[in-house]
Coordinates of C-alpha atoms and ligand atoms in Angstrom, one line a residue:
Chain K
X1 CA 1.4 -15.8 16.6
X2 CA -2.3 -15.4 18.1
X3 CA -4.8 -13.4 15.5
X4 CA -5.2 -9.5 17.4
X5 CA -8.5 -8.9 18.7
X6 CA -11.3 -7.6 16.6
X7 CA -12.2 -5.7 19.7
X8 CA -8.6 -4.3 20.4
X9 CA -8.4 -3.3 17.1
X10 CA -11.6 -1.1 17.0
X11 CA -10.2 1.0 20.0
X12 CA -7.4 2.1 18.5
X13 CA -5.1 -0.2 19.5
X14 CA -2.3 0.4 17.0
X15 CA -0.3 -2.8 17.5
X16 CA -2.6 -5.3 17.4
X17 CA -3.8 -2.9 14.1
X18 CA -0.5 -3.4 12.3
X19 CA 0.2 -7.2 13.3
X20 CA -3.6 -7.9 11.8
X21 CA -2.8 -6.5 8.3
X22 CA 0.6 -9.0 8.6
X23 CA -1.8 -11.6 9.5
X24 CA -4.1 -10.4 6.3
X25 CA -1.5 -10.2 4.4
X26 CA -0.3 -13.3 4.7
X27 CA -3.1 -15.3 3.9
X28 CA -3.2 -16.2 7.8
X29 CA -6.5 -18.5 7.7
X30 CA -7.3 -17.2 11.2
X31 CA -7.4 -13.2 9.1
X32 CA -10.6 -14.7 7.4
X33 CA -12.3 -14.8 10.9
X34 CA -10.8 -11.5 11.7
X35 CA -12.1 -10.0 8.2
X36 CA -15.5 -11.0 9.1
X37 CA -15.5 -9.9 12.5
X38 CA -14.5 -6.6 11.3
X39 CA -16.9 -6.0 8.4
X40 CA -19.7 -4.4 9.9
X41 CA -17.8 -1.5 11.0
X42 CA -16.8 -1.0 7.5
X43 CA -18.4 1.9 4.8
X44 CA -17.7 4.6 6.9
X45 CA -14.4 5.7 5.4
X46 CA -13.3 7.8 2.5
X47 CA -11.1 6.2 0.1
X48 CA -9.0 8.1 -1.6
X49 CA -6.8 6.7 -4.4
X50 CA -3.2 8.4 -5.6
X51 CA -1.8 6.7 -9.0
X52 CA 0.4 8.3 -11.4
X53 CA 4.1 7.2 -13.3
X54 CA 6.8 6.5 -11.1
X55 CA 8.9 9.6 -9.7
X56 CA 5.6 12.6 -10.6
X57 CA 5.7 12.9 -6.6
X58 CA 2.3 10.6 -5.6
X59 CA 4.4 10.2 -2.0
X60 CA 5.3 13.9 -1.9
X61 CA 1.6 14.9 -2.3
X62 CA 0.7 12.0 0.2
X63 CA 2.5 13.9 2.7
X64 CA 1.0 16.8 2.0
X65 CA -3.0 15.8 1.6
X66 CA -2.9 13.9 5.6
X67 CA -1.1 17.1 6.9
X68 CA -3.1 19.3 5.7
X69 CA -6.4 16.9 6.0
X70 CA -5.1 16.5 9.5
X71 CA -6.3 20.1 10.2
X72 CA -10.4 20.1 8.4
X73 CA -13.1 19.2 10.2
X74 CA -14.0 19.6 14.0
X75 CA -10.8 20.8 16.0
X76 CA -12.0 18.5 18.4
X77 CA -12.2 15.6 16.5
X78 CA -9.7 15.7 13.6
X79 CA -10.1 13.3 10.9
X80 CA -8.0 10.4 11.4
X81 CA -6.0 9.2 8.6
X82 CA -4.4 6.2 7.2
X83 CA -2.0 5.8 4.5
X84 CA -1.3 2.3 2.6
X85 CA 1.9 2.6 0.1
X86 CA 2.1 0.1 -2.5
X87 CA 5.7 -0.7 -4.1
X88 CA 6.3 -3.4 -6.9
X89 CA 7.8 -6.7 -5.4
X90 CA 11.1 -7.5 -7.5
X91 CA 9.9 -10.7 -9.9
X92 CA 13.1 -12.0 -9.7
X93 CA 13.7 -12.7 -6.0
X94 CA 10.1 -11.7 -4.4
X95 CA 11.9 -9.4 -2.0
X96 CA 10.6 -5.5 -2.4
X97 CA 12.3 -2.0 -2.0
X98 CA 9.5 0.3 -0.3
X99 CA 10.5 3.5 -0.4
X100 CA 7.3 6.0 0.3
X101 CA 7.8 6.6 3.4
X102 CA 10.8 8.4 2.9
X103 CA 8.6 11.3 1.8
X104 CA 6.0 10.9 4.7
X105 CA 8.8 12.5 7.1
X106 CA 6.2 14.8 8.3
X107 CA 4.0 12.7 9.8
X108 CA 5.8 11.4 12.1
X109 CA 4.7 11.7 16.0
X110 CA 1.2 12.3 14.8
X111 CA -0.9 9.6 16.8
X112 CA -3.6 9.8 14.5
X113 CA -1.9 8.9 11.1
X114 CA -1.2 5.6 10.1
X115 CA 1.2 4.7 7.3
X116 CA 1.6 0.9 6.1
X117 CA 3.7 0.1 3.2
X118 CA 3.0 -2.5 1.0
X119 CA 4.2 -4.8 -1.3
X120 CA 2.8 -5.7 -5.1
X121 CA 3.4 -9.5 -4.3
X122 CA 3.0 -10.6 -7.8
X123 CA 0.1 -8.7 -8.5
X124 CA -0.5 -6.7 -11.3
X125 CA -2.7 -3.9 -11.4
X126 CA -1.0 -1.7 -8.8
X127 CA -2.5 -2.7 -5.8
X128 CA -1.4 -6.2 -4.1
X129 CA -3.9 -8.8 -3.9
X130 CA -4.6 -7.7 0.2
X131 CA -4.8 -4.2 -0.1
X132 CA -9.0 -4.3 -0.3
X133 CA -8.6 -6.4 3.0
X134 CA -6.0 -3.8 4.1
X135 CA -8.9 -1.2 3.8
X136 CA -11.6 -3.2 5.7
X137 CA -9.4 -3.4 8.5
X138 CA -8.5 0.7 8.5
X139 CA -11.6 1.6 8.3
X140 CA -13.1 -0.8 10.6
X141 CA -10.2 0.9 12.8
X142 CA -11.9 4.2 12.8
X143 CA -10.3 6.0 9.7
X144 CA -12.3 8.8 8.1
X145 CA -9.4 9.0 5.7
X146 CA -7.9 6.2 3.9
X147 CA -5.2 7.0 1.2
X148 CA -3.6 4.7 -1.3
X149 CA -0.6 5.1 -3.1
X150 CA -0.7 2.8 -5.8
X151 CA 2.2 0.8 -7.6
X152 CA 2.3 3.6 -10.4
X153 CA 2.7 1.6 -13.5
X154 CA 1.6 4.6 -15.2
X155 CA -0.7 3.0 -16.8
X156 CA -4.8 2.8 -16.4
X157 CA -4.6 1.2 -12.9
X158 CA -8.2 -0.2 -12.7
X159 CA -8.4 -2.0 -9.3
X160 CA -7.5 1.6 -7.6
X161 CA -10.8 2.8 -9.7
X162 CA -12.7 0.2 -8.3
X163 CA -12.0 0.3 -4.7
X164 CA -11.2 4.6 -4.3
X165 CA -14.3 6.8 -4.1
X166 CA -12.2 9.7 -5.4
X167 CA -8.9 9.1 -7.6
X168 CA -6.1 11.4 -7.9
X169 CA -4.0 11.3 -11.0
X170 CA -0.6 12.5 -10.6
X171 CA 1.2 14.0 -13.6
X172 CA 4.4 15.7 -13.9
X173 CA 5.5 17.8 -16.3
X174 CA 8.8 17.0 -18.8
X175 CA 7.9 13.5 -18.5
X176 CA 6.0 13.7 -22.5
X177 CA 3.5 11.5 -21.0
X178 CA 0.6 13.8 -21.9
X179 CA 0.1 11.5 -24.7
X180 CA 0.9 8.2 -22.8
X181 CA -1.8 9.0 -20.6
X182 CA -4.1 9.5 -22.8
X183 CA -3.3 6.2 -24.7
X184 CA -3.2 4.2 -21.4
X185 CA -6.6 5.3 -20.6
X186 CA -5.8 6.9 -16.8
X187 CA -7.7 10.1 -17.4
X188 CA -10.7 7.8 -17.4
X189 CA -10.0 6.6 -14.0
X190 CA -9.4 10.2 -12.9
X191 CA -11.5 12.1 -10.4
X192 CA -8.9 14.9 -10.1
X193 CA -6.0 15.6 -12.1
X194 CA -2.7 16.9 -10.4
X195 CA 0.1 18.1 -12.3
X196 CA 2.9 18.2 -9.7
X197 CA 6.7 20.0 -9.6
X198 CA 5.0 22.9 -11.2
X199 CA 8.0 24.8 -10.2
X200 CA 9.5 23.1 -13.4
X201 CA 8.8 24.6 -16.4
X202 CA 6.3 23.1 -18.7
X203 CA 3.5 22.2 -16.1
X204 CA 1.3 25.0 -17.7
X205 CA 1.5 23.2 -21.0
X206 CA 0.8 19.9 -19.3
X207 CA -2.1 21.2 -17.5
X208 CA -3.5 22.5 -20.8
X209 CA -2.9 19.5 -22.8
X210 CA -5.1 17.6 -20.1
X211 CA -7.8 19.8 -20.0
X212 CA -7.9 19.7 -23.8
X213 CA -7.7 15.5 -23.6
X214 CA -10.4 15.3 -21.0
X215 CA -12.7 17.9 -23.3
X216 CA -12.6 15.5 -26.0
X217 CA -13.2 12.9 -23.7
X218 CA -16.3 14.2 -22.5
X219 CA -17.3 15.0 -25.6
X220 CA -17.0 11.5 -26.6
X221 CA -19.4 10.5 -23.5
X222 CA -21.4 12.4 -22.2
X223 CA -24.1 11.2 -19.7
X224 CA -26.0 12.1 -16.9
X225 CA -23.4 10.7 -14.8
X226 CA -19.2 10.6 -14.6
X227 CA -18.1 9.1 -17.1
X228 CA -16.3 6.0 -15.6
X229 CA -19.1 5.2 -13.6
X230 CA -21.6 5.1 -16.1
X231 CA -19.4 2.6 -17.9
X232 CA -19.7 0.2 -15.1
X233 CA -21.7 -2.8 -16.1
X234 CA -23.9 -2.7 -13.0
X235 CA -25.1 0.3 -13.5
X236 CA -27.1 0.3 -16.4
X237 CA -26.3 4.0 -18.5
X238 CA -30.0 4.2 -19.4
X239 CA -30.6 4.2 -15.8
X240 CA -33.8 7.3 -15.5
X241 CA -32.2 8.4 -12.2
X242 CA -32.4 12.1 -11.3
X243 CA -30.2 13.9 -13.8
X244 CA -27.0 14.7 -11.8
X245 CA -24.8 17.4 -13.5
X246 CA -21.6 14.8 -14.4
X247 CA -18.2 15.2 -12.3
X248 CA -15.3 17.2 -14.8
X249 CA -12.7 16.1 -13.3
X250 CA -10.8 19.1 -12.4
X251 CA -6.9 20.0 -13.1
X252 CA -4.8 21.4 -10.8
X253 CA -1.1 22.9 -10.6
X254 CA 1.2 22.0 -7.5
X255 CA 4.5 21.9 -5.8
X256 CA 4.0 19.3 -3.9
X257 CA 7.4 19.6 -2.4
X258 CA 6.1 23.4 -1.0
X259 CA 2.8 22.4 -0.3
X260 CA 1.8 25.0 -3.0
X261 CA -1.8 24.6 -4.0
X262 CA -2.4 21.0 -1.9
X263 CA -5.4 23.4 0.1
X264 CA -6.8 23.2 -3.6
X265 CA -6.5 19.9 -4.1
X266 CA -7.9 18.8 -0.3
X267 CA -11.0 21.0 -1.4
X268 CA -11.8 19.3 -4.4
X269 CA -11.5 16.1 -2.8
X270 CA -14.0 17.0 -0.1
X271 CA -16.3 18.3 -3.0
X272 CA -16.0 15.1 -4.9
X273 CA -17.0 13.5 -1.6
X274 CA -19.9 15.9 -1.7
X275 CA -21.2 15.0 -5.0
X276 CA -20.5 11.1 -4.9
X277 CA -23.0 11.6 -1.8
X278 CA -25.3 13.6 -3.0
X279 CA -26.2 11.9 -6.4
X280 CA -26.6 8.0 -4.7
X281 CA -23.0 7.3 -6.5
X282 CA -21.0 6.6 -2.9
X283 CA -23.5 3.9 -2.6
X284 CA -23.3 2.6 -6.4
X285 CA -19.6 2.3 -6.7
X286 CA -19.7 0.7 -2.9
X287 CA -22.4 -2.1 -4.5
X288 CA -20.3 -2.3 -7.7
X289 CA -17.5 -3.0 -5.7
X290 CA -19.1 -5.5 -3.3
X291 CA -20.7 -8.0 -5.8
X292 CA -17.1 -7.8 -8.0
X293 CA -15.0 -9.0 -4.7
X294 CA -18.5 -11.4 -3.9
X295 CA -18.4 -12.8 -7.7
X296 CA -14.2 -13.0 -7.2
X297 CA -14.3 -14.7 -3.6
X298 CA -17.0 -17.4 -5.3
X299 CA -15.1 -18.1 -7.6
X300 CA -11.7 -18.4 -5.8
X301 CA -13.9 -20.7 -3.3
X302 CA -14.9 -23.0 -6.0
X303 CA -11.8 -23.1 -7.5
X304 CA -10.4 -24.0 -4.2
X305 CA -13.1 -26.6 -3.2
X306 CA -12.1 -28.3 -6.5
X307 CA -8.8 -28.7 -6.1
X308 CA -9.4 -30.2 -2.8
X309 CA -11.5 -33.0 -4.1
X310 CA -9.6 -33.3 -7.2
X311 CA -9.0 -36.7 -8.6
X312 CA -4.9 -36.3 -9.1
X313 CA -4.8 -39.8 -11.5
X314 CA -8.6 -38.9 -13.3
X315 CA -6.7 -35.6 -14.0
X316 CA -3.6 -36.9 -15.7
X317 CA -6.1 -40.1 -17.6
X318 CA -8.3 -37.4 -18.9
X319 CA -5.2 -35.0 -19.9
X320 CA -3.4 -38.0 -21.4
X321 CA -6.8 -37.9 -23.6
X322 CA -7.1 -34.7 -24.4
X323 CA -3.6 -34.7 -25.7
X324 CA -4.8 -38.0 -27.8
X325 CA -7.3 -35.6 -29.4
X326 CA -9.8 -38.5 -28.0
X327 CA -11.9 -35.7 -26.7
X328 CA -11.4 -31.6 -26.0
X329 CA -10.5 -29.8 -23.5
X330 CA -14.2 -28.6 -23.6
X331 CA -15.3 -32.0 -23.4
X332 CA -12.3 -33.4 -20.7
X333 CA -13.6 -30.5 -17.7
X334 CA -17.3 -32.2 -17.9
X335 CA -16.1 -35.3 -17.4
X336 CA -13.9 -34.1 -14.5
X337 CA -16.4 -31.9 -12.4
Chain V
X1 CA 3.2 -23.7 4.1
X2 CA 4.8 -21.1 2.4
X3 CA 7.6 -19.1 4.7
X4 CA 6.6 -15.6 5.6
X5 CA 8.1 -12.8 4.1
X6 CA 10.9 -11.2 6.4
X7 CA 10.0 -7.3 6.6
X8 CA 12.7 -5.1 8.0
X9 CA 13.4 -1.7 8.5
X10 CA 16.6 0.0 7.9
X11 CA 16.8 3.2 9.5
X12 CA 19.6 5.9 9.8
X13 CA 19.5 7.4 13.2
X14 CA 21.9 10.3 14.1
X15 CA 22.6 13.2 11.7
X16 CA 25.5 12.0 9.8
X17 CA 24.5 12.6 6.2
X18 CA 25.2 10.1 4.0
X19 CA 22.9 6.4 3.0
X20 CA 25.3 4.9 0.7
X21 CA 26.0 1.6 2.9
X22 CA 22.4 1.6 4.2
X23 CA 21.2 1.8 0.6
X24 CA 23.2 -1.1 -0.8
X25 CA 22.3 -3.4 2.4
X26 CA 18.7 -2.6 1.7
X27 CA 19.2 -3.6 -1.8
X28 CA 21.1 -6.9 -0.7
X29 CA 18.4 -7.5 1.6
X30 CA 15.8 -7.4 -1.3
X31 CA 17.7 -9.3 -3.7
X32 CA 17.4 -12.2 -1.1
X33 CA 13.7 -11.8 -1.2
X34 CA 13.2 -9.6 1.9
X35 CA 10.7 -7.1 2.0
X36 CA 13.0 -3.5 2.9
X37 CA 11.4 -0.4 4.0
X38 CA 13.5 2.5 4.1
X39 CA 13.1 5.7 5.4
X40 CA 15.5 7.8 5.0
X41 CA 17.9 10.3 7.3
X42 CA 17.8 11.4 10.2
X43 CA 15.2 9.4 12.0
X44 CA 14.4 9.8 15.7
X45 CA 14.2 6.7 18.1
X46 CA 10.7 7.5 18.6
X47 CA 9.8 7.9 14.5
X48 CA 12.4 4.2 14.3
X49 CA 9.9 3.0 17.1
X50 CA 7.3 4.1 15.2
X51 CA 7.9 2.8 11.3
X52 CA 8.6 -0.7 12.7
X53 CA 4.8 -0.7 14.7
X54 CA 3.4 0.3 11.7
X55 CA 5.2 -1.5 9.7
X56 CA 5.3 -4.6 11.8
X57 CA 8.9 -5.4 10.7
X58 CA 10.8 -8.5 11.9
X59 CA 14.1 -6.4 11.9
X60 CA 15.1 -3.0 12.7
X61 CA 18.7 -2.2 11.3
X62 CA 20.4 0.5 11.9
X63 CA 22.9 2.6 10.1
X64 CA 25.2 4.8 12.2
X65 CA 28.1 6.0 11.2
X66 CA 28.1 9.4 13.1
X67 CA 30.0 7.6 16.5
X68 CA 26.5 8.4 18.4
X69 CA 25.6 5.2 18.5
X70 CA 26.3 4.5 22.5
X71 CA 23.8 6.9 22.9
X72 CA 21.4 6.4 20.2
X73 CA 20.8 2.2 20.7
X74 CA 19.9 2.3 23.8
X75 CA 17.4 5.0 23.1
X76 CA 16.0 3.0 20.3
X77 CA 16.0 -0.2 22.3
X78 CA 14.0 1.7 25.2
X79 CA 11.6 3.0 22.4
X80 CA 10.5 -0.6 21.0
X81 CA 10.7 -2.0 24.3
X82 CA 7.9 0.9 25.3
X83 CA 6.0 0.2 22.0
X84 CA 5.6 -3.3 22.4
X85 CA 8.2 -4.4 19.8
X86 CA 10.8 -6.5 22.3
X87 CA 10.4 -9.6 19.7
X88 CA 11.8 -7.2 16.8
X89 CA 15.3 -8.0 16.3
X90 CA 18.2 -5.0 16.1
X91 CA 20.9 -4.9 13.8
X92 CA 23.4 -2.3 13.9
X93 CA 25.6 -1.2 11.0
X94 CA 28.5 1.3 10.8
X95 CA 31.6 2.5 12.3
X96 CA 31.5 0.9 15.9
X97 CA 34.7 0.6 17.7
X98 CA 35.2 -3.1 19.0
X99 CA 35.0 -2.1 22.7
X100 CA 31.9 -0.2 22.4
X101 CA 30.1 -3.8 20.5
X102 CA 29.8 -6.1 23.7
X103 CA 27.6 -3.4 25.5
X104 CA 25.8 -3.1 22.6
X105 CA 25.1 -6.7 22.5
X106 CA 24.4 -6.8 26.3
X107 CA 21.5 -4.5 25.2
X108 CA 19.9 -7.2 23.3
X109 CA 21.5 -5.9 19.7
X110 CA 21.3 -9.1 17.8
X111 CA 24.9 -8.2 15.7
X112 CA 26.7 -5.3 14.9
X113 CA 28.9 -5.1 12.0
X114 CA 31.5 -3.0 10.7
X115 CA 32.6 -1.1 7.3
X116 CA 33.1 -4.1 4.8
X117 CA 31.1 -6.6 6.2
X118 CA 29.3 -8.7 3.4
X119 CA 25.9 -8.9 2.9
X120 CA 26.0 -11.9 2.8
X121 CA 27.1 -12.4 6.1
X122 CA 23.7 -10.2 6.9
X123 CA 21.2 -11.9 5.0
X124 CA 22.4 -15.4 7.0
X125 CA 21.6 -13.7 10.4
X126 CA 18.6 -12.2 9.8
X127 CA 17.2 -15.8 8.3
X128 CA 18.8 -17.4 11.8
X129 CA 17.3 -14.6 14.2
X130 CA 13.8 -14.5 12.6
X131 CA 13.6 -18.3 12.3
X132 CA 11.1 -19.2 14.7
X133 CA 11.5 -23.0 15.5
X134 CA 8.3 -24.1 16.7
X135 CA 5.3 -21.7 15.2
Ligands
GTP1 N1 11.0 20.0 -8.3 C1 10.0 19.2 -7.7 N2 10.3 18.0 -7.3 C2 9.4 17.3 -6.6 C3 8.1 17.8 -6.4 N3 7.4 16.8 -5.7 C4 8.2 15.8 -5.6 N4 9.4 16.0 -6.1 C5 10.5 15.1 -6.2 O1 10.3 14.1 -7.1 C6 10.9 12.9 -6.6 C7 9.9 11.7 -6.5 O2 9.0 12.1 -5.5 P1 8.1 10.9 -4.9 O3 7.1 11.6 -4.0 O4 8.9 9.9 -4.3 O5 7.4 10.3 -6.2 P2 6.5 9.1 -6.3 O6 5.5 9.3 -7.4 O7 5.9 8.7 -5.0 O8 7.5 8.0 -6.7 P3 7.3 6.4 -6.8 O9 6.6 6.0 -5.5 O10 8.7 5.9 -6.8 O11 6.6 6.1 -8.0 C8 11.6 13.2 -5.3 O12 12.9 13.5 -5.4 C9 10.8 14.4 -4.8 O13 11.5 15.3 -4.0 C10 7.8 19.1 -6.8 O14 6.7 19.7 -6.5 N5 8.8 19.8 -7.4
MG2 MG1 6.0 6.9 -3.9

């Protein structure tokens, strides 16, 4: 099949869109091209990451968030927004149930919504390995909005961290996973904290428990600027930039189901947008991002250079060796590179 | 060369209310390494047309168990045809009585099967109407 045009693809052209994230996400070696075609009409979109355990209602609020974003901004030009759904792929046979879009019912018939699902394919950290590529082609497509539904391992879910400008974590009451959060460390990844099916009871007390947990987180560290952020080894934490009141990430109470308190939610987002603007973080956590997926692609290149030239039989000799305790394995890779 | 992943859609047209048989086909199709994306009742032709372009599926199949189905094929075949998506193949599912399966066929449905048909049977197609022979 013939790689879509770049050019197609930045008019809107919603078919040659969806068969050039196939092509990405098959590894197609014609996608590289495509990828780098593409990438200067990238950094214009807002990424906005959804994580959370399995069943708190991510998809549910997904629905609700590009509805309602549908109607902000200019009547005339409505913010266009995409939606990329990742599901686990099954270890055993590769295949993959994706279910999301059961929940995105809604959106159907609008022209200017976008929903891709995804599968994990072996990865780990609840995104697939393509889903970064899967953005640089959205938002080279024109998106303003870009959501992503992550695996929802329930667990701290870095790579979302690292590629969303704002994160939404998604709790739901009943669950006794106040605790697990805490312990898995996803209140540090969280911009905004959502604690959904509030028409269950118990979502006050899970609300309060998290406000409590991210006190004594901020307590713990506090610095001129969010807390994740300032964690992130590029930016050094005794950096004397203008002193930025920090981001507290905020809590929030919703039935997703009703839409009940999503115009909350959407708000917050937008200020969170705000403030990453205004205090030269946007930019940051864009360069962060960059030189980790520059130092990754080196080093996959090398890897893959090496393996091209390897030596198949010097390999085995010089294993052979090493197992011989003739030399170490320290010892064996300078002899083989 | 690794083999592409086959994506399909299964999608229940129509207003009957019940997924059971869609469900476990979608779970068959996983099992044998397919990637399944499933959207739930009561789906338009035009939101069926418009999952599989977003989606980019290899297969559409579709559940009907309702008896609509001489009116609701044709309507989904029009609406991929219109979207682009004549290479996706169509697999139809349900209660179909035999005489009404060779128009369905002459409408460029790739198989229809009835109540009881084993998966099996399914996964084999789909792997012989998405094998492409020289690509
Ligand atoms: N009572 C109640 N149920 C809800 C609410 N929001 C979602 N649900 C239900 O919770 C279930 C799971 O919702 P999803 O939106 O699929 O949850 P999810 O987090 O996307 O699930 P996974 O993608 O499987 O991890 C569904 O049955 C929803 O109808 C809510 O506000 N109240
Ligand atoms: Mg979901």
């Amino acid at each position: 099949m013939p790689i879509p045009d770049p050019i197609a693809i930045r008019h809107g052209d919603r078919l040659a869109l969806s068969r050039a994230l196939t092509a990405v996400e098959n590894n197609q070696p014609e996608s590289r091209e495509l990828l780098s075609a593409l990438f200067p009409f990238t950094g214009q979109a807002h990424l906005i990451g959804i994580t959370g355990a399995p069943g708190t209602g991510k998809s549910t609020l997904v629905n609700q968030l590009a509805k309602n974003l549908r109607r902000e901004g200019h009547p005339d030009h409505p913010p266009q927004v995409a939606i990329i759904a990742v599901d686990p792929s099954s270890p055993f046979s590769g295949g993959a149930l994706l279910g999301d879009r059961i929940r995105m019912a809604d959106l159907a018939g609008d022209e200017s919504i976008f929903i891709r699902s995804m599968a994990s394919r072996g990865a780990l950290g609840g995104l697939a390995h393509s889903t970064a590529s899967f953005v640089t082609l959205l938002d080279s497509a024109g998106f303003d909005l870009i959501i992503i539904e992550t695996v929802g391992a329930g667990q701290a879910e870095v790579d979302i961290a690292s590629l969303a400008h704002t994160v939404l974590v998604v709790e739901a009451p009943g669950l006794g996973d106040d605790i697990q959060a805490i312990k898995a460390g996803i209140l540090e990844i969280a911009d905004i904290i959502v604690v959904n099916k509030a028409d269950r009871p118990g979502a006050d007390n899970t609300a309060r428990a998290l406000r409590v947990m991210l006190e004594m987180a901020q307590s713990q560290t506090s610095g001129p600027q969010g807390k994740h952020i300032s964690k992130d080894p590029c930016v050094p934490s005794t950096s004397a930039k203008p002193a930025t009141a920090a981001w507290d990430p905020p809590v929030h109470t919703i039935v997703a189901t009703e839409g009940k308190g999503v115009q909350a939610v959407i708000e917050d987002i937008q200020r969170h947008a705000r403030y990453l603007k205004g205090s030269g973080l946007w930019r940051q956590k864009e360069a962060t991002r960059l030189r980790r997926d520059l130092e990754a692609l080196i080093r996959d290149t090398l890897v893959n250079q090496w393996q091209q030239r390897r030596d198949q039989d010097q390999f085995e000799q010089v294993l052979a060796d090493v197992i011989q305790r003739k030399y170490s394995p320290v010892e064996a890779v300078e002899k083989l590179l | 060369m690794t083999e592409k992943t086959i994506r399909v859609l299964i999608a229940k047209p129509g207003l009957d209310g019940h997924d059971r048989g869609a469900k476990v086909v979608a779970r068959a199709l996983r099992d044998a390494g397919m990637e399944v994306i499933y959207t739930g009742l009561r789906q338009t032709p035009d939101m069926i047309a418009e999952a599989a372009l977003q989606e980019d599926v290899d297969v559409v199949g579709l559940s009907i168990l309702s008896g609509a189905h001489n009116a609701l094929v044709p309507a989904v075949m029009e609406k991929l045809r219109q979207s682009g998506l004549s290479d996706v193949k169509v697999f139809v599912g349900g209660i179909i009585p035999k005489p009404d399966i060779p128009n369905l066929l002459s409408l460029g449905v790739y198989a229809v099967y009835g109540p009881g048909t084993n998966t099996q049977t399914v996964i084999e197609d789909i792997h012989q109407a998405t094998h492409k022979p020289t690509d």
